[in-house]
CSV table of N, CA and C in Angstrom, one decimal:
chain,number,residue,atom,x,y,z
I,22,MET,N,0.8,-1.2,0.0
I,22,MET,CA,0.0,0.0,0.0
I,22,MET,C,0.9,1.3,0.0
I,23,HIS,N,2.0,1.2,0.7
I,23,HIS,CA,2.9,2.3,0.7
I,23,HIS,C,3.4,2.7,-0.7
I,24,ALA,N,3.7,1.8,-1.5
I,24,ALA,CA,4.2,2.0,-2.9
I,24,ALA,C,3.1,2.7,-3.7
I,25,ARG,N,1.8,2.3,-3.5
I,25,ARG,CA,0.7,2.9,-4.2
I,25,ARG,C,0.6,4.4,-3.9
I,26,ARG,N,0.7,4.7,-2.6
I,26,ARG,CA,0.6,6.1,-2.2
I,26,ARG,C,1.8,6.9,-2.7
I,27,LEU,N,2.9,6.4,-2.7
I,27,LEU,CA,4.1,7.0,-3.2
I,27,LEU,C,4.0,7.3,-4.7
I,28,ALA,N,3.5,6.3,-5.4
I,28,ALA,CA,3.3,6.5,-6.8
I,28,ALA,C,2.3,7.6,-7.1
I,29,THR,N,1.2,7.6,-6.4
I,29,THR,CA,0.2,8.6,-6.5
I,29,THR,C,0.7,10.0,-6.2
I,30,ALA,N,1.5,10.1,-5.1
I,30,ALA,CA,2.1,11.4,-4.8
I,30,ALA,C,3.1,11.9,-5.8
I,31,LEU,N,3.9,11.0,-6.4
I,31,LEU,CA,4.8,11.4,-7.4
I,31,LEU,C,4.1,11.8,-8.7
I,32,LEU,N,3.1,11.1,-9.0
I,32,LEU,CA,2.3,11.5,-10.2
I,32,LEU,C,1.7,12.9,-10.0
I,33,SER,N,1.1,13.2,-8.8
I,33,SER,CA,0.5,14.5,-8.6
I,33,SER,C,1.6,15.6,-8.7
I,34,VAL,N,2.7,15.4,-8.1
I,34,VAL,CA,3.8,16.4,-8.2
I,34,VAL,C,4.2,16.6,-9.7
I,35,GLY,N,4.4,15.5,-10.4
I,35,GLY,CA,4.7,15.6,-11.8
I,35,GLY,C,3.7,16.3,-12.6
I,36,LEU,N,2.4,16.1,-12.4
I,36,LEU,CA,1.4,16.9,-13.1
I,36,LEU,C,1.4,18.3,-12.7
I,37,MET,N,1.7,18.6,-11.5
I,37,MET,CA,1.7,20.1,-11.0
I,37,MET,C,2.9,20.7,-11.7
I,38,ILE,N,4.1,20.1,-11.8
I,38,ILE,CA,5.2,20.6,-12.4
I,38,ILE,C,5.0,20.8,-13.9
I,39,ALA,N,4.4,19.8,-14.6
I,39,ALA,CA,4.1,19.9,-16.0
I,39,ALA,C,3.1,21.0,-16.3
I,40,GLY,N,2.1,21.1,-15.4
I,40,GLY,CA,1.1,22.2,-15.6
I,40,GLY,C,1.7,23.5,-15.4
I,41,GLY,N,2.6,23.7,-14.5
I,41,GLY,CA,3.3,25.0,-14.3
I,41,GLY,C,4.2,25.3,-15.5
I,42,LEU,N,4.8,24.3,-16.1
I,42,LEU,CA,5.6,24.6,-17.3
I,42,LEU,C,4.8,25.0,-18.5
I,43,VAL,N,3.7,24.4,-18.6
I,43,VAL,CA,2.8,24.8,-19.8
I,43,VAL,C,2.3,26.2,-19.6
I,44,THR,N,1.9,26.6,-18.4
I,44,THR,CA,1.3,27.9,-18.2
I,44,THR,C,2.4,29.0,-18.1
I,45,ALA,N,3.6,28.6,-17.9
I,45,ALA,CA,4.7,29.6,-17.7
I,45,ALA,C,5.2,30.2,-19.0
I,46,THR,N,4.8,29.6,-20.1
I,46,THR,CA,5.3,30.1,-21.4
I,46,THR,C,4.0,30.3,-22.3
I,47,PRO,N,3.4,31.5,-22.2
I,47,PRO,CA,2.2,31.7,-23.0
I,47,PRO,C,2.6,31.9,-24.5
I,48,ALA,N,1.6,31.6,-25.3
I,48,ALA,CA,1.8,31.7,-26.7
I,48,ALA,C,2.0,33.2,-27.1
I,49,ALA,N,2.9,33.4,-28.1
I,49,ALA,CA,3.2,34.8,-28.5
I,49,ALA,C,2.0,35.3,-29.3
I,50,ALA,N,1.6,36.5,-29.0
I,50,ALA,CA,0.5,37.1,-29.8
I,50,ALA,C,1.0,37.7,-31.1
I,51,ASP,N,0.1,37.8,-32.1
I,51,ASP,CA,0.5,38.5,-33.3
I,51,ASP,C,0.8,39.9,-33.1
I,52,PRO,N,1.8,40.5,-33.7
I,52,PRO,CA,2.1,41.9,-33.6
I,52,PRO,C,1.0,42.8,-34.2
I,53,CYS,N,0.9,44.0,-33.8
I,53,CYS,CA,-0.1,45.0,-34.4
I,53,CYS,C,0.5,45.5,-35.7
I,54,GLY,N,-0.3,45.8,-36.7
I,54,GLY,CA,0.1,46.3,-37.9
I,54,GLY,C,0.5,45.1,-38.9
I,55,TYR,N,1.3,45.5,-39.9
I,55,TYR,CA,1.7,44.5,-40.9
I,55,TYR,C,2.7,43.5,-40.3
I,56,PHE,N,2.6,42.2,-40.6
I,56,PHE,CA,3.6,41.2,-40.3
I,56,PHE,C,3.4,40.1,-41.3
I,57,ALA,N,4.5,39.3,-41.4
I,57,ALA,CA,4.5,38.2,-42.4
I,57,ALA,C,5.1,37.0,-41.7
I,58,THR,N,4.6,35.9,-42.2
I,58,THR,CA,5.1,34.6,-41.8
I,58,THR,C,6.0,34.1,-43.0
I,59,GLY,N,6.4,32.8,-43.0
I,59,GLY,CA,7.2,32.3,-44.0
I,59,GLY,C,6.6,32.4,-45.4
I,60,SER,N,5.2,32.3,-45.5
I,60,SER,CA,4.6,32.4,-46.8
I,60,SER,C,3.4,33.3,-47.0
I,61,ASP,N,3.0,33.9,-45.9
I,61,ASP,CA,1.8,34.8,-45.9
I,61,ASP,C,2.0,36.1,-45.3
I,62,SER,N,1.2,37.1,-45.8
I,62,SER,CA,1.2,38.5,-45.2
I,62,SER,C,-0.1,38.8,-44.5
I,63,PHE,N,0.0,39.5,-43.4
I,63,PHE,CA,-1.2,39.8,-42.6
I,63,PHE,C,-1.1,41.3,-42.1
I,64,TYR,N,-2.3,41.8,-41.8
I,64,TYR,CA,-2.4,43.0,-41.0
I,64,TYR,C,-3.3,42.8,-39.8
I,65,ASN,N,-2.7,43.1,-38.6
I,65,ASN,CA,-3.4,43.0,-37.4
I,65,ASN,C,-3.9,44.3,-36.9
I,66,HIS,N,-5.2,44.6,-37.0
I,66,HIS,CA,-5.7,45.9,-36.5
I,66,HIS,C,-6.0,45.7,-35.0
I,67,CYS,N,-5.2,46.2,-34.1
I,67,CYS,CA,-5.3,46.1,-32.7
I,67,CYS,C,-6.2,47.2,-32.1
I,68,THR,N,-7.4,46.9,-31.7
I,68,THR,CA,-8.2,47.9,-31.1
I,68,THR,C,-9.2,47.3,-30.2
I,69,ASN,N,-9.8,48.1,-29.3
I,69,ASN,CA,-10.8,47.6,-28.4
I,69,ASN,C,-12.1,48.3,-28.7
I,70,ASP,N,-12.1,49.2,-29.6
I,70,ASP,CA,-13.4,50.0,-29.9
I,70,ASP,C,-14.2,49.4,-31.1
I,71,GLY,N,-13.7,48.4,-31.7
I,71,GLY,CA,-14.5,47.8,-32.8
I,71,GLY,C,-14.4,48.6,-34.1
I,72,SER,N,-13.5,49.6,-34.2
I,72,SER,CA,-13.4,50.4,-35.4
I,72,SER,C,-12.8,49.6,-36.6
I,73,ARG,N,-13.2,50.0,-37.8
I,73,ARG,CA,-12.7,49.4,-39.0
I,73,ARG,C,-11.8,50.5,-39.7
I,74,VAL,N,-10.7,50.2,-40.2
I,74,VAL,CA,-9.7,51.2,-40.7
I,74,VAL,C,-9.3,50.8,-42.1
I,75,ILE,N,-8.9,51.8,-42.9
I,75,ILE,CA,-8.4,51.6,-44.2
I,75,ILE,C,-6.9,51.5,-44.1
I,76,ILE,N,-6.4,50.5,-44.8
I,76,ILE,CA,-4.9,50.3,-44.9
I,76,ILE,C,-4.5,50.4,-46.4
I,77,GLU,N,-3.3,50.8,-46.7
I,77,GLU,CA,-2.7,50.7,-48.0
I,77,GLU,C,-1.9,49.4,-48.1
I,78,VAL,N,-2.2,48.5,-49.0
I,78,VAL,CA,-1.4,47.3,-49.1
I,78,VAL,C,-0.4,47.5,-50.3
I,79,GLU,N,0.9,47.3,-50.0
I,79,GLU,CA,1.9,47.5,-50.9
I,79,GLU,C,2.2,46.1,-51.6
I,80,VAL,N,2.0,46.1,-52.9
I,80,VAL,CA,2.2,44.9,-53.7
I,80,VAL,C,3.2,45.2,-54.8
I,81,PHE,N,3.6,44.2,-55.5
I,81,PHE,CA,4.5,44.4,-56.7
I,81,PHE,C,3.5,44.7,-57.9
I,82,GLY,N,3.3,45.9,-58.1
I,82,GLY,CA,2.3,46.4,-59.0
I,82,GLY,C,1.6,47.6,-58.3
I,83,PRO,N,0.4,48.0,-58.8
I,83,PRO,CA,-0.2,49.1,-58.1
I,83,PRO,C,-0.7,48.8,-56.7
I,84,ASN,N,-0.4,49.6,-55.8
I,84,ASN,CA,-0.9,49.4,-54.4
I,84,ASN,C,-2.4,49.6,-54.4
I,85,TYR,N,-3.0,49.0,-53.3
I,85,TYR,CA,-4.5,49.2,-53.2
I,85,TYR,C,-4.9,49.4,-51.7
I,86,GLU,N,-6.0,50.0,-51.5
I,86,GLU,CA,-6.6,50.2,-50.2
I,86,GLU,C,-7.6,49.1,-49.8
I,87,LYS,N,-7.6,48.8,-48.5
I,87,LYS,CA,-8.5,47.7,-48.1
I,87,LYS,C,-9.0,48.2,-46.7
I,88,CYS,N,-10.3,47.9,-46.5
I,88,CYS,CA,-10.9,48.1,-45.2
I,88,CYS,C,-10.8,46.9,-44.3
I,89,VAL,N,-10.2,47.0,-43.1
I,89,VAL,CA,-10.0,45.9,-42.3
I,89,VAL,C,-10.7,46.1,-40.9
I,90,ALA,N,-11.3,45.0,-40.4
I,90,ALA,CA,-11.9,44.9,-39.1
I,90,ALA,C,-10.9,44.6,-38.0
I,91,PRO,N,-11.3,44.8,-36.8
I,91,PRO,CA,-10.3,44.4,-35.7
I,91,PRO,C,-9.9,43.0,-35.8
I,92,GLY,N,-8.6,42.8,-35.5
I,92,GLY,CA,-8.1,41.4,-35.5
I,92,GLY,C,-7.2,41.2,-36.7
I,93,LYS,N,-6.8,40.0,-37.0
I,93,LYS,CA,-5.9,39.6,-38.0
I,93,LYS,C,-6.6,39.4,-39.4
I,94,THR,N,-6.1,40.1,-40.4
I,94,THR,CA,-6.6,39.9,-41.8
I,94,THR,C,-5.5,39.4,-42.7
I,95,TRP,N,-5.8,38.4,-43.4
I,95,TRP,CA,-4.9,37.8,-44.4
I,95,TRP,C,-4.8,38.7,-45.6
I,96,LEU,N,-3.7,39.1,-46.1
I,96,LEU,CA,-3.5,40.0,-47.2
I,96,LEU,C,-3.1,39.3,-48.5
I,97,GLY,N,-2.5,38.1,-48.3
I,97,GLY,CA,-2.1,37.4,-49.5
I,97,GLY,C,-0.7,36.8,-49.3
I,98,SER,N,-0.2,36.3,-50.3
I,98,SER,CA,1.1,35.6,-50.3
I,98,SER,C,2.2,36.6,-50.0
I,99,ARG,N,3.2,36.2,-49.2
I,99,ARG,CA,4.3,37.1,-48.9
I,99,ARG,C,5.1,37.4,-50.2
I,100,SER,N,5.1,36.6,-51.1
I,100,SER,CA,5.8,36.8,-52.4
I,100,SER,C,5.1,38.0,-53.2
I,101,LYS,N,3.9,38.3,-52.9
I,101,LYS,CA,3.2,39.4,-53.6
I,101,LYS,C,2.9,40.6,-52.8
I,102,VAL,N,2.8,40.5,-51.5
I,102,VAL,CA,2.6,41.6,-50.6
I,102,VAL,C,3.8,41.9,-49.8
I,103,SER,N,4.3,43.2,-49.9
I,103,SER,CA,5.6,43.6,-49.2
I,103,SER,C,5.4,44.4,-48.0
I,104,ASN,N,4.2,45.0,-47.8
I,104,ASN,CA,4.0,45.8,-46.6
I,104,ASN,C,2.5,46.3,-46.6
I,105,ALA,N,2.1,46.8,-45.5
I,105,ALA,CA,0.7,47.5,-45.4
I,105,ALA,C,0.8,48.4,-44.3
I,106,HIS,N,0.1,49.5,-44.4
I,106,HIS,CA,0.1,50.5,-43.3
I,106,HIS,C,-1.3,51.3,-43.3
I,107,TYR,N,-1.6,51.8,-42.1
I,107,TYR,CA,-2.8,52.5,-41.8
I,107,TYR,C,-2.7,53.9,-42.5
I,108,VAL,N,-3.8,54.3,-43.2
I,108,VAL,CA,-3.7,55.6,-44.0
I,108,VAL,C,-4.4,56.7,-43.2
I,109,GLY,N,-4.9,56.5,-42.0
I,109,GLY,CA,-5.5,57.6,-41.3
I,109,GLY,C,-7.0,57.8,-41.4
I,110,ARG,N,-7.7,56.8,-42.0
I,110,ARG,CA,-9.1,56.9,-42.2
I,110,ARG,C,-9.8,55.7,-41.7
I,111,THR,N,-11.0,55.8,-41.3
I,111,THR,CA,-11.9,54.7,-40.9
I,111,THR,C,-12.8,54.4,-42.1
I,112,CYS,N,-13.4,53.2,-42.0
I,112,CYS,CA,-14.4,52.8,-43.1
I,112,CYS,C,-15.6,52.2,-42.5
């Protein structure tokens, strides 16, 4: 019976340590504004007020404007989109 209690105690301690390690390293949030991954381009409109804003998307060709809602918006392939920025207007 002593071995069973010891095993249960060790399992409990192991789970507490593992749980602490998982919560000690939170997932990284997406940055605000333009950012790119290995293959995709995004614009993250960080706001708490629900506003929609116009951004200029810089592409290899004529740039274009796009209205984006709060949160992350996919802009296209990183090979086609080089940047995006807020133009100072809401939509």
